[in-house]
PDB file of C-alpha atoms in Angstrom:
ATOM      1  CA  UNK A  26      52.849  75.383 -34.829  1.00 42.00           C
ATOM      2  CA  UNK A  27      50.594  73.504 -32.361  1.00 47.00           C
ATOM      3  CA  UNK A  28      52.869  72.063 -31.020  1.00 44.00           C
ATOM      4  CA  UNK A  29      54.414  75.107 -29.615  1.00 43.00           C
ATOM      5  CA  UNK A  30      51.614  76.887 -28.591  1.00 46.00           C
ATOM      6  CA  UNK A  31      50.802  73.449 -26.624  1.00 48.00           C
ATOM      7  CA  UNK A  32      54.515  74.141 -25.173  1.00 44.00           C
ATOM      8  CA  UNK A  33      53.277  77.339 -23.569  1.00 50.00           C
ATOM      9  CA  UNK A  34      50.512  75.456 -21.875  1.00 47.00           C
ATOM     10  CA  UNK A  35      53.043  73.144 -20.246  1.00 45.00           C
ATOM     11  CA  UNK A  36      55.345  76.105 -18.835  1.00 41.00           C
ATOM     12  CA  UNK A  37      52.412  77.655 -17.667  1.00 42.00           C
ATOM     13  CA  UNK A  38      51.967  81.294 -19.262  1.00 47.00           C
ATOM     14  CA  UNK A  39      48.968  80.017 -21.623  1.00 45.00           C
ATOM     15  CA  UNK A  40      44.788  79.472 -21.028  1.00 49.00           C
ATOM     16  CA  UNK A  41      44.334  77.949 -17.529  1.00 52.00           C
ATOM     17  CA  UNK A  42      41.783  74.630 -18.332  1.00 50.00           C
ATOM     18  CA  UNK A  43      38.261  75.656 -18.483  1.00 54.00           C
ATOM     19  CA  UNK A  44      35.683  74.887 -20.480  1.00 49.00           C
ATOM     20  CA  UNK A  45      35.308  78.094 -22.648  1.00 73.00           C
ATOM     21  CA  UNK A  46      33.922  77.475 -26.176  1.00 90.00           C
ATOM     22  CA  UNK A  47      31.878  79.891 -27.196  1.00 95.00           C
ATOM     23  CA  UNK A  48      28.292  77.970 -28.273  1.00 95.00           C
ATOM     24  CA  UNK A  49      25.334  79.625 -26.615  1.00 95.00           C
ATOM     25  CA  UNK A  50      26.147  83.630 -27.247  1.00 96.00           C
ATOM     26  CA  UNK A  51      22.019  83.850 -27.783  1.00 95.00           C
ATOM     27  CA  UNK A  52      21.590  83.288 -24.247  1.00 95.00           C
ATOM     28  CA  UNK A  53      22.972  87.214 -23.633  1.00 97.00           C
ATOM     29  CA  UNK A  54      21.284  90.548 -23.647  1.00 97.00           C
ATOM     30  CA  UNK A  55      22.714  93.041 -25.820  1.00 97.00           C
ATOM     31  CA  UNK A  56      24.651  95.122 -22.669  1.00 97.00           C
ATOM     32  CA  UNK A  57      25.974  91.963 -21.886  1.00 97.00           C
ATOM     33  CA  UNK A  58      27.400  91.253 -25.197  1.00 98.00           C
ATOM     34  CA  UNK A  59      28.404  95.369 -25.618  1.00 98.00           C
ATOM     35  CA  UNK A  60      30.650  94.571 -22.269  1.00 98.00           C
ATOM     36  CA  UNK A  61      31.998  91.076 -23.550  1.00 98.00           C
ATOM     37  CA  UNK A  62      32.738  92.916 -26.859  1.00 98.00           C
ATOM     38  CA  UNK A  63      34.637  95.084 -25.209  1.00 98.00           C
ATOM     39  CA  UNK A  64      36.939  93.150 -23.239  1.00 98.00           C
ATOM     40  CA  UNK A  65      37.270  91.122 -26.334  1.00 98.00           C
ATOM     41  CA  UNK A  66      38.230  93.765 -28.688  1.00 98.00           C
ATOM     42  CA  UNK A  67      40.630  94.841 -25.871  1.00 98.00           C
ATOM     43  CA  UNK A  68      41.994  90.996 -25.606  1.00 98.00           C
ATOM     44  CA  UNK A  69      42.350  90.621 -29.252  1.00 98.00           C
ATOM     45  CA  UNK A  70      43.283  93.508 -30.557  1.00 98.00           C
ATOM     46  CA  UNK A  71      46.893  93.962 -32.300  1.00 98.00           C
ATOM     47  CA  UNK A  72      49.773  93.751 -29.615  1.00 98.00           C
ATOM     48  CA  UNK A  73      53.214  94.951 -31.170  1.00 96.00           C
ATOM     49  CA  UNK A  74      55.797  93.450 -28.112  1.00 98.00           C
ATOM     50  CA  UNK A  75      58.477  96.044 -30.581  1.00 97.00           C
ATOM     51  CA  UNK A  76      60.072  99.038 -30.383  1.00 98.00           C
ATOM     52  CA  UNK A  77      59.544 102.106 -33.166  1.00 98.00           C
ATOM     53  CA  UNK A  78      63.034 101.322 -34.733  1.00 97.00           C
ATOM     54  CA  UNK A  79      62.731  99.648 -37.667  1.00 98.00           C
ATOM     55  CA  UNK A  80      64.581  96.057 -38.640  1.00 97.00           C
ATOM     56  CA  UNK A  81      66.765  97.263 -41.917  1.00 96.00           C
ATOM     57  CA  UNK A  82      66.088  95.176 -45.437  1.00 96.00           C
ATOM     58  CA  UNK A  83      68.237  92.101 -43.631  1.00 95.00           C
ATOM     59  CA  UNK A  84      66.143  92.693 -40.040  1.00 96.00           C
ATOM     60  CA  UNK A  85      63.590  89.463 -38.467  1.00 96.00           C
ATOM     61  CA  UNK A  86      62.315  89.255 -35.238  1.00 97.00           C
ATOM     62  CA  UNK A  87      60.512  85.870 -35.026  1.00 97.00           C
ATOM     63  CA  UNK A  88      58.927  84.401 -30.865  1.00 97.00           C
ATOM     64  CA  UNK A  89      56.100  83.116 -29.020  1.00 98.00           C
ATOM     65  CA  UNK A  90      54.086  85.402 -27.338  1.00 98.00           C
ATOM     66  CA  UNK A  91      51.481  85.219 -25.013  1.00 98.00           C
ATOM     67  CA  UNK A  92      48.737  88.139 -23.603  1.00 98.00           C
ATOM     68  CA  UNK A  93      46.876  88.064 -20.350  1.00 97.00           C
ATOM     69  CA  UNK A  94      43.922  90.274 -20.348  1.00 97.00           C
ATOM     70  CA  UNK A  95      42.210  91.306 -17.366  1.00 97.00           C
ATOM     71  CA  UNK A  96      38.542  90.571 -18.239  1.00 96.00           C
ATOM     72  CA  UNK A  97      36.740  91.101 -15.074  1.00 94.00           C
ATOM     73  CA  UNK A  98      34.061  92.848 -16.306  1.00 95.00           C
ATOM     74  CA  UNK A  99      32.904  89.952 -18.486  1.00 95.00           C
ATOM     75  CA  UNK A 100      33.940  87.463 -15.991  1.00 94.00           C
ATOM     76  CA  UNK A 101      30.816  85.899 -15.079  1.00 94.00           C
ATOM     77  CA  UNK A 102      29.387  86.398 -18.942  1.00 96.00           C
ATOM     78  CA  UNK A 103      31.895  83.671 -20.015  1.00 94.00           C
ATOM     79  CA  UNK A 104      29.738  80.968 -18.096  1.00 92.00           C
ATOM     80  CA  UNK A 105      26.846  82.005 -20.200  1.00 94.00           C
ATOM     81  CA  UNK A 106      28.155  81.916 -23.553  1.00 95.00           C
ATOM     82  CA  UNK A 107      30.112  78.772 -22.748  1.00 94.00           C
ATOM     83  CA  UNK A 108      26.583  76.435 -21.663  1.00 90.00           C
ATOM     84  CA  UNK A 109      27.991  76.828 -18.106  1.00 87.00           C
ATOM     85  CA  UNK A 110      31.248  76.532 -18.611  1.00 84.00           C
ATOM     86  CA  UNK A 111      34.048  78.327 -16.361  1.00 84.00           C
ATOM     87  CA  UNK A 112      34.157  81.929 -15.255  1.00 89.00           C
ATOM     88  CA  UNK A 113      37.124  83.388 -16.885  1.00 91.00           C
ATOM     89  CA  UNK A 114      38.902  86.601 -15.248  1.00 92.00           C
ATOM     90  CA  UNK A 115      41.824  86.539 -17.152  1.00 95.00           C
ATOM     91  CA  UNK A 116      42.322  85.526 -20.828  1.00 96.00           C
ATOM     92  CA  UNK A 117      45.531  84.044 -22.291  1.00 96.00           C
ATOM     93  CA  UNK A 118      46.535  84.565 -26.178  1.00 97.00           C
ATOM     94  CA  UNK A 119      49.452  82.690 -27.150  1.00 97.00           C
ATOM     95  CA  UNK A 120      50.842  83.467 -29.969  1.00 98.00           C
ATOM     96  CA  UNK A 121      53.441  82.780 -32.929  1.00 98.00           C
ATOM     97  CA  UNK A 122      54.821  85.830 -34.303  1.00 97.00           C
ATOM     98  CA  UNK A 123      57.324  86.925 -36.999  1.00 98.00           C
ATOM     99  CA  UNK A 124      57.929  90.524 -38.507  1.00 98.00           C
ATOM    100  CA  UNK A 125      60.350  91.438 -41.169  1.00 98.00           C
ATOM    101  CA  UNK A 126      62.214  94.506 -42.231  1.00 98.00           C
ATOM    102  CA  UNK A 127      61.832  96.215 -46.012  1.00 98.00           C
ATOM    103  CA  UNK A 128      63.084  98.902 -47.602  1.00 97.00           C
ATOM    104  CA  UNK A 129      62.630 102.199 -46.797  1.00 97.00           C
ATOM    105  CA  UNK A 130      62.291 101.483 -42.573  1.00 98.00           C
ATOM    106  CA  UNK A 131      59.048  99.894 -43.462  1.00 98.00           C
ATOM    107  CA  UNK A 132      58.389  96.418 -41.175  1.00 98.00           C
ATOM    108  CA  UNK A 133      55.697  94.146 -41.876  1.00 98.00           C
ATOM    109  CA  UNK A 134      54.921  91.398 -39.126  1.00 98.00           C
ATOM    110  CA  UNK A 135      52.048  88.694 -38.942  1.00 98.00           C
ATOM    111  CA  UNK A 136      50.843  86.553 -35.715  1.00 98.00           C
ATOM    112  CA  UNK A 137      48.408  83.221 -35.166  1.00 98.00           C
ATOM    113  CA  UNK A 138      46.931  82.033 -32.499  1.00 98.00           C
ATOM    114  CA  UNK A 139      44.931  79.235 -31.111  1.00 96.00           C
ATOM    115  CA  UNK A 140      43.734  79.505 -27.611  1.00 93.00           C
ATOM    116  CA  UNK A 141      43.240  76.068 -26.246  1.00 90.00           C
ATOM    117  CA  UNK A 142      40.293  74.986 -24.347  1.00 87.00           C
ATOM    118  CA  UNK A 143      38.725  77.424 -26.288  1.00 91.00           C
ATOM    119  CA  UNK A 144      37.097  77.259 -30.190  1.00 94.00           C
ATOM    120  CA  UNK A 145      38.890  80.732 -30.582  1.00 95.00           C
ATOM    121  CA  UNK A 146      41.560  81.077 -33.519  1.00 97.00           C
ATOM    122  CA  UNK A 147      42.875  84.379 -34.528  1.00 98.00           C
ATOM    123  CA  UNK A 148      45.281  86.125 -36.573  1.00 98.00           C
ATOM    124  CA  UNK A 149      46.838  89.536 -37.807  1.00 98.00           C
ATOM    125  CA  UNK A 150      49.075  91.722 -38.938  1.00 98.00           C
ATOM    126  CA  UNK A 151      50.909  95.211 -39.332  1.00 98.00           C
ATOM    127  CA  UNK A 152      52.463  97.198 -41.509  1.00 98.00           C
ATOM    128  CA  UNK A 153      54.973 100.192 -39.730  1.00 98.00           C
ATOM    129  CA  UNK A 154      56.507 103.111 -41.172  1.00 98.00           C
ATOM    130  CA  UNK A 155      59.627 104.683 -39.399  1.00 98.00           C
ATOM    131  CA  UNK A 156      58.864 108.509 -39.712  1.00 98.00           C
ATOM    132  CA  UNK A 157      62.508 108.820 -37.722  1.00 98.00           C
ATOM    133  CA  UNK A 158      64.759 105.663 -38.048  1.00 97.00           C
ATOM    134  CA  UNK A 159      66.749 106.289 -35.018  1.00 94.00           C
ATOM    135  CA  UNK A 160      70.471 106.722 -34.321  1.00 93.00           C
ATOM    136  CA  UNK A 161      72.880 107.435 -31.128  1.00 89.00           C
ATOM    137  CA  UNK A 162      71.590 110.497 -30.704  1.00 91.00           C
ATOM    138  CA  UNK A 163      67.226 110.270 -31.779  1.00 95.00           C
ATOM    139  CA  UNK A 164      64.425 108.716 -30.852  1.00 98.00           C
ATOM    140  CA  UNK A 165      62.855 106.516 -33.649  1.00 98.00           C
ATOM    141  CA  UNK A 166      59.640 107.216 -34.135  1.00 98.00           C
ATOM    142  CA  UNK A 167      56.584 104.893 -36.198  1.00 98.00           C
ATOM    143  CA  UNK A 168      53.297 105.069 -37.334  1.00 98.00           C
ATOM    144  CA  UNK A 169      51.358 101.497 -37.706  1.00 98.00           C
ATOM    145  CA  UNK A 170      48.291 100.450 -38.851  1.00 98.00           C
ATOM    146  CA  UNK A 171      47.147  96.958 -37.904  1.00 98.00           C
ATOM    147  CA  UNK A 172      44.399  94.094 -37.788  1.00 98.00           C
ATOM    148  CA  UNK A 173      43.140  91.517 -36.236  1.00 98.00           C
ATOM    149  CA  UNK A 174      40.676  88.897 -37.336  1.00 98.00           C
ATOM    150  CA  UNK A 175      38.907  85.671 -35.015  1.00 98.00           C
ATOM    151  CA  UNK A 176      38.101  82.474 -36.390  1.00 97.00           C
ATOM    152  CA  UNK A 177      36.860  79.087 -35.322  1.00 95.00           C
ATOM    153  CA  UNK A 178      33.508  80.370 -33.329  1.00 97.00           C
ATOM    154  CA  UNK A 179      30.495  80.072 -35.650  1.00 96.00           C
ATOM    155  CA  UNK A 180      28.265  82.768 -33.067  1.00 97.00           C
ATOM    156  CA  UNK A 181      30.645  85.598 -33.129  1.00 98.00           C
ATOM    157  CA  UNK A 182      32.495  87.492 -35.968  1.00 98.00           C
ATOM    158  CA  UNK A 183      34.985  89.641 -34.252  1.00 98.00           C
ATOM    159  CA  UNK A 184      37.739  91.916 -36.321  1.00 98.00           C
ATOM    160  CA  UNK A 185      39.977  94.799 -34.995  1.00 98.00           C
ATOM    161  CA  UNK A 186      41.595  97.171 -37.013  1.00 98.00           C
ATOM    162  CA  UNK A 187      44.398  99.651 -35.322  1.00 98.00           C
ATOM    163  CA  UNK A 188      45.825 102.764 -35.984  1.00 98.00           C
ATOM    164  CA  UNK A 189      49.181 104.038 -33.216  1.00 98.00           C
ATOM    165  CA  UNK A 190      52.252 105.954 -33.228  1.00 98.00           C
ATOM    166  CA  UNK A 191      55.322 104.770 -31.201  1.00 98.00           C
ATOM    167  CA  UNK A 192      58.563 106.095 -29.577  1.00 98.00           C
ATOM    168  CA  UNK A 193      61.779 104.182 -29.024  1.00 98.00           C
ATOM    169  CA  UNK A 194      65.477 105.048 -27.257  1.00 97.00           C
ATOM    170  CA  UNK A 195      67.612 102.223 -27.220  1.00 94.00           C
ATOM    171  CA  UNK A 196      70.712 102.262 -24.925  1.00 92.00           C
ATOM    172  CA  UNK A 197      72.716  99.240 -25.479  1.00 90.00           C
ATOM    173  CA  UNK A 198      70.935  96.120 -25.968  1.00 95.00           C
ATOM    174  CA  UNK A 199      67.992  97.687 -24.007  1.00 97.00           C
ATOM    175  CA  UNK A 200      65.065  99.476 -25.706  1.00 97.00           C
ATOM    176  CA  UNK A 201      62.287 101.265 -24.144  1.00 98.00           C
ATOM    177  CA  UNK A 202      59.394 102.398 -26.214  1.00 98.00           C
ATOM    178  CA  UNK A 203      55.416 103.962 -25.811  1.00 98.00           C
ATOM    179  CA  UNK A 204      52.811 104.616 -28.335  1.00 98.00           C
ATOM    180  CA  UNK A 205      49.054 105.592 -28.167  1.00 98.00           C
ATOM    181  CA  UNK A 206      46.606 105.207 -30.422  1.00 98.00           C
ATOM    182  CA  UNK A 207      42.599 103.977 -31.482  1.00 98.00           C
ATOM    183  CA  UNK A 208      41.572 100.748 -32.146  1.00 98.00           C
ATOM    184  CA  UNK A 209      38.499 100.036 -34.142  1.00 98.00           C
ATOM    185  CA  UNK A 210      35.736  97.039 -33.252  1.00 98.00           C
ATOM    186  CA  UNK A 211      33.199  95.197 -35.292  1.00 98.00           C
ATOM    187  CA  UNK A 212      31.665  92.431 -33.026  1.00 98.00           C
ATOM    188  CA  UNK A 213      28.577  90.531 -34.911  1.00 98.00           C
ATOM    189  CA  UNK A 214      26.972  87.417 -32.981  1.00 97.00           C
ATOM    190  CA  UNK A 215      25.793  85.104 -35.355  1.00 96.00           C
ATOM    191  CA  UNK A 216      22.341  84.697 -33.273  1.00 94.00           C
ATOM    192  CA  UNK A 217      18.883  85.849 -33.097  1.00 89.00           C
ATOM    193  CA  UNK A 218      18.013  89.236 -30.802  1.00 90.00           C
ATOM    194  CA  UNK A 219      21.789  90.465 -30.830  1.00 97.00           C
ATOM    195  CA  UNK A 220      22.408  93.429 -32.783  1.00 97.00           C
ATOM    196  CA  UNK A 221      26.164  93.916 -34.190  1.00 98.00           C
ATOM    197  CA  UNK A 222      28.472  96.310 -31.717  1.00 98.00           C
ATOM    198  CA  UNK A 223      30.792  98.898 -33.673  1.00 98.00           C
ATOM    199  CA  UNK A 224      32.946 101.301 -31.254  1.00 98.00           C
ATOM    200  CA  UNK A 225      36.641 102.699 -31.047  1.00 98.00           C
ATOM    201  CA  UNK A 226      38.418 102.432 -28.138  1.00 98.00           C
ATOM    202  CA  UNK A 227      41.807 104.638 -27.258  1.00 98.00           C
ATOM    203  CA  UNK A 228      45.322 102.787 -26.644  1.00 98.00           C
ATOM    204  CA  UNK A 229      48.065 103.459 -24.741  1.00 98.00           C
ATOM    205  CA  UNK A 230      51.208 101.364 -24.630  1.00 98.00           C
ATOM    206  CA  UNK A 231      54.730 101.199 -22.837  1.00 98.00           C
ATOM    207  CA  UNK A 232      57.186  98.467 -23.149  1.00 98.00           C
ATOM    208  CA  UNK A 233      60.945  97.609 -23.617  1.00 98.00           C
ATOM    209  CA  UNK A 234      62.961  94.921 -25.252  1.00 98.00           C
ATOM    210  CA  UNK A 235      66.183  93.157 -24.715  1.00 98.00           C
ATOM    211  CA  UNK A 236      68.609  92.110 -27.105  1.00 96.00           C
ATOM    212  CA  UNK A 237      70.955  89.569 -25.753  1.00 93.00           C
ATOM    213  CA  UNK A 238      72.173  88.425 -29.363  1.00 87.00           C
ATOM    214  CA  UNK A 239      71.549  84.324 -28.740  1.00 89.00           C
ATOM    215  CA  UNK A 240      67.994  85.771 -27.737  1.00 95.00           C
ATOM    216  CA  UNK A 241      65.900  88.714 -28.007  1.00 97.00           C
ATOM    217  CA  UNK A 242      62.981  89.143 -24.448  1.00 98.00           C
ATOM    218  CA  UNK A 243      60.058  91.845 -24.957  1.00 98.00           C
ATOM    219  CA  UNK A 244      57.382  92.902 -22.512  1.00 98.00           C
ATOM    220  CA  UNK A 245      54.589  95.080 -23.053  1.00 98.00           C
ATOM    221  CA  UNK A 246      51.822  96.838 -20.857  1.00 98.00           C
ATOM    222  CA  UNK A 247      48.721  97.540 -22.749  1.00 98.00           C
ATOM    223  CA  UNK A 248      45.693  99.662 -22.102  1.00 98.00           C
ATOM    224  CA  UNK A 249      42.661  99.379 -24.719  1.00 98.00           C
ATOM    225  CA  UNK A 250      39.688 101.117 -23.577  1.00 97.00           C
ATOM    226  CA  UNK A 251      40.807 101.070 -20.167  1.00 97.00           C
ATOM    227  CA  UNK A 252      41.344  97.546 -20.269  1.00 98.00           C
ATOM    228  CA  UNK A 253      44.757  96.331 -18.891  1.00 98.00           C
ATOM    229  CA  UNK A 254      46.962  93.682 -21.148  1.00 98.00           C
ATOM    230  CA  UNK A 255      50.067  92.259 -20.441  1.00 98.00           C
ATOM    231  CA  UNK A 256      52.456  90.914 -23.133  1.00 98.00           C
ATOM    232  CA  UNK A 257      55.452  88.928 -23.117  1.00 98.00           C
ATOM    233  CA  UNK A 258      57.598  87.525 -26.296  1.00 98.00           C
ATOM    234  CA  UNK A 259      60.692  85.063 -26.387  1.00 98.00           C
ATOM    235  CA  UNK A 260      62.545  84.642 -29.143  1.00 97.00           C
ATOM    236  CA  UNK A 261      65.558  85.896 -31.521  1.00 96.00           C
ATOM    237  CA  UNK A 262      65.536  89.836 -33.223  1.00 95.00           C
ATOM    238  CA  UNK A 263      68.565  90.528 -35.368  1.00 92.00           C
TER     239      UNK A 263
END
């Protein structure tokens, strides 16, 4: 597992070096951890990289993944928290994801993720329902609920829960899908004077995913709480 995530370094898509473990989040004022909570919550929250049509009871998709997250408004509040360490103005999840398909056009999928340079871990998962399964002629369409949960930073607990609905159309081995939806933040710091942020912030999503057979590329364009993400995710979806 490490070892790929350290393979995404080495192409280039993951965490550009910094210095960016979290270890003096006391040193902030509470609108200054309100606007890193933000752009966290955006960064960290669930990410599908999947159309709305579900797998079938035989169905995996299994990749690597990795999010960029435009975190400009927090940029210079990374220094701070990280005993002045690097700015950071865009962050880079990589992830190791696998979803399977059940019964009934229900998927369930899981991710982990270990940023390096940083002391951030984090995982999560989702459970989808397809309402419509799809066919030649309909859209499918899926409701999912989801979570995210951080680990590894002893100043911060930081969890995500997510509620969206999603449309897919594939033609051929090409599938375009969108979805909207809330997502749900609890951000605690760990430290004296900050008090624990709870908000909700709206998604909107719009992606597509090709399925070569030997190989299976998705791409996803994210918007949580106005906060732009970018996904990509190699691997195999049969």
């Amino acid at each position: 597992m490490k070892k790929l995530l350290a393979l995404l370094c080495t192409l280039g898509i993951a965490q550009p070096a910094m210095a960016a473990s979290i270890t003096t989040l006391g040193s902030l004022l509470q609108p200054e951890f309100r606007t890193l909570s933000e752009d966290l919550g955006a960064a960290l929250s669930y990410k599908p990289i999947t159309p709305a049509a579900p797998l079938g009871t035989t169905g995996f998709d299994m990749g690597i993944a990795v999010t960029q997250t435009d975190m400009s408004k927090s940029s210079q509040l990374w220094s701070k928290i990280t005993n002045n360490g690097s700015t950071v103005s865009k962050l880079y999840v990589p992830k190791l994801h696998i979803a399977k398909g059940l019964p009934l056009d229900i998927d369930i999928a899981a991710f982990y993720s270990k940023i390096p340079s940083t002391n951030i871990t984090l995982y999560g998962g989702e459970l989808r329902y397809a309402i419509l399964p799809g066919s030649l002629t309909q859209p499918a369409i899926a409701v999912r609920g989801s979570f995210t949960k951080l680990s590894g930073v002893e100043q911060l607990a930081l969890n995500t829960r997510s509620l969206d609905v999603s449309i897919s159309k594939g033609v051929a081995m090409f599938t375009p899908y969108a979805g909207v939806g809330n997502v749900w933040v609890n951000s605690t710091a760990n430290v004296a004077r900050l008090a624990a942020e709870k908000f909700t912030q709206f998604k909107t999503f719009v992606g597509a995913n090709l399925n070569l057979g030997f190989g299976n590329f998705a791409a996803e364009m994210d918007k949580t709480g106005g906060i732009q993400s970018v996904s990509v995710k190699l691997g195999s979806r049969f």
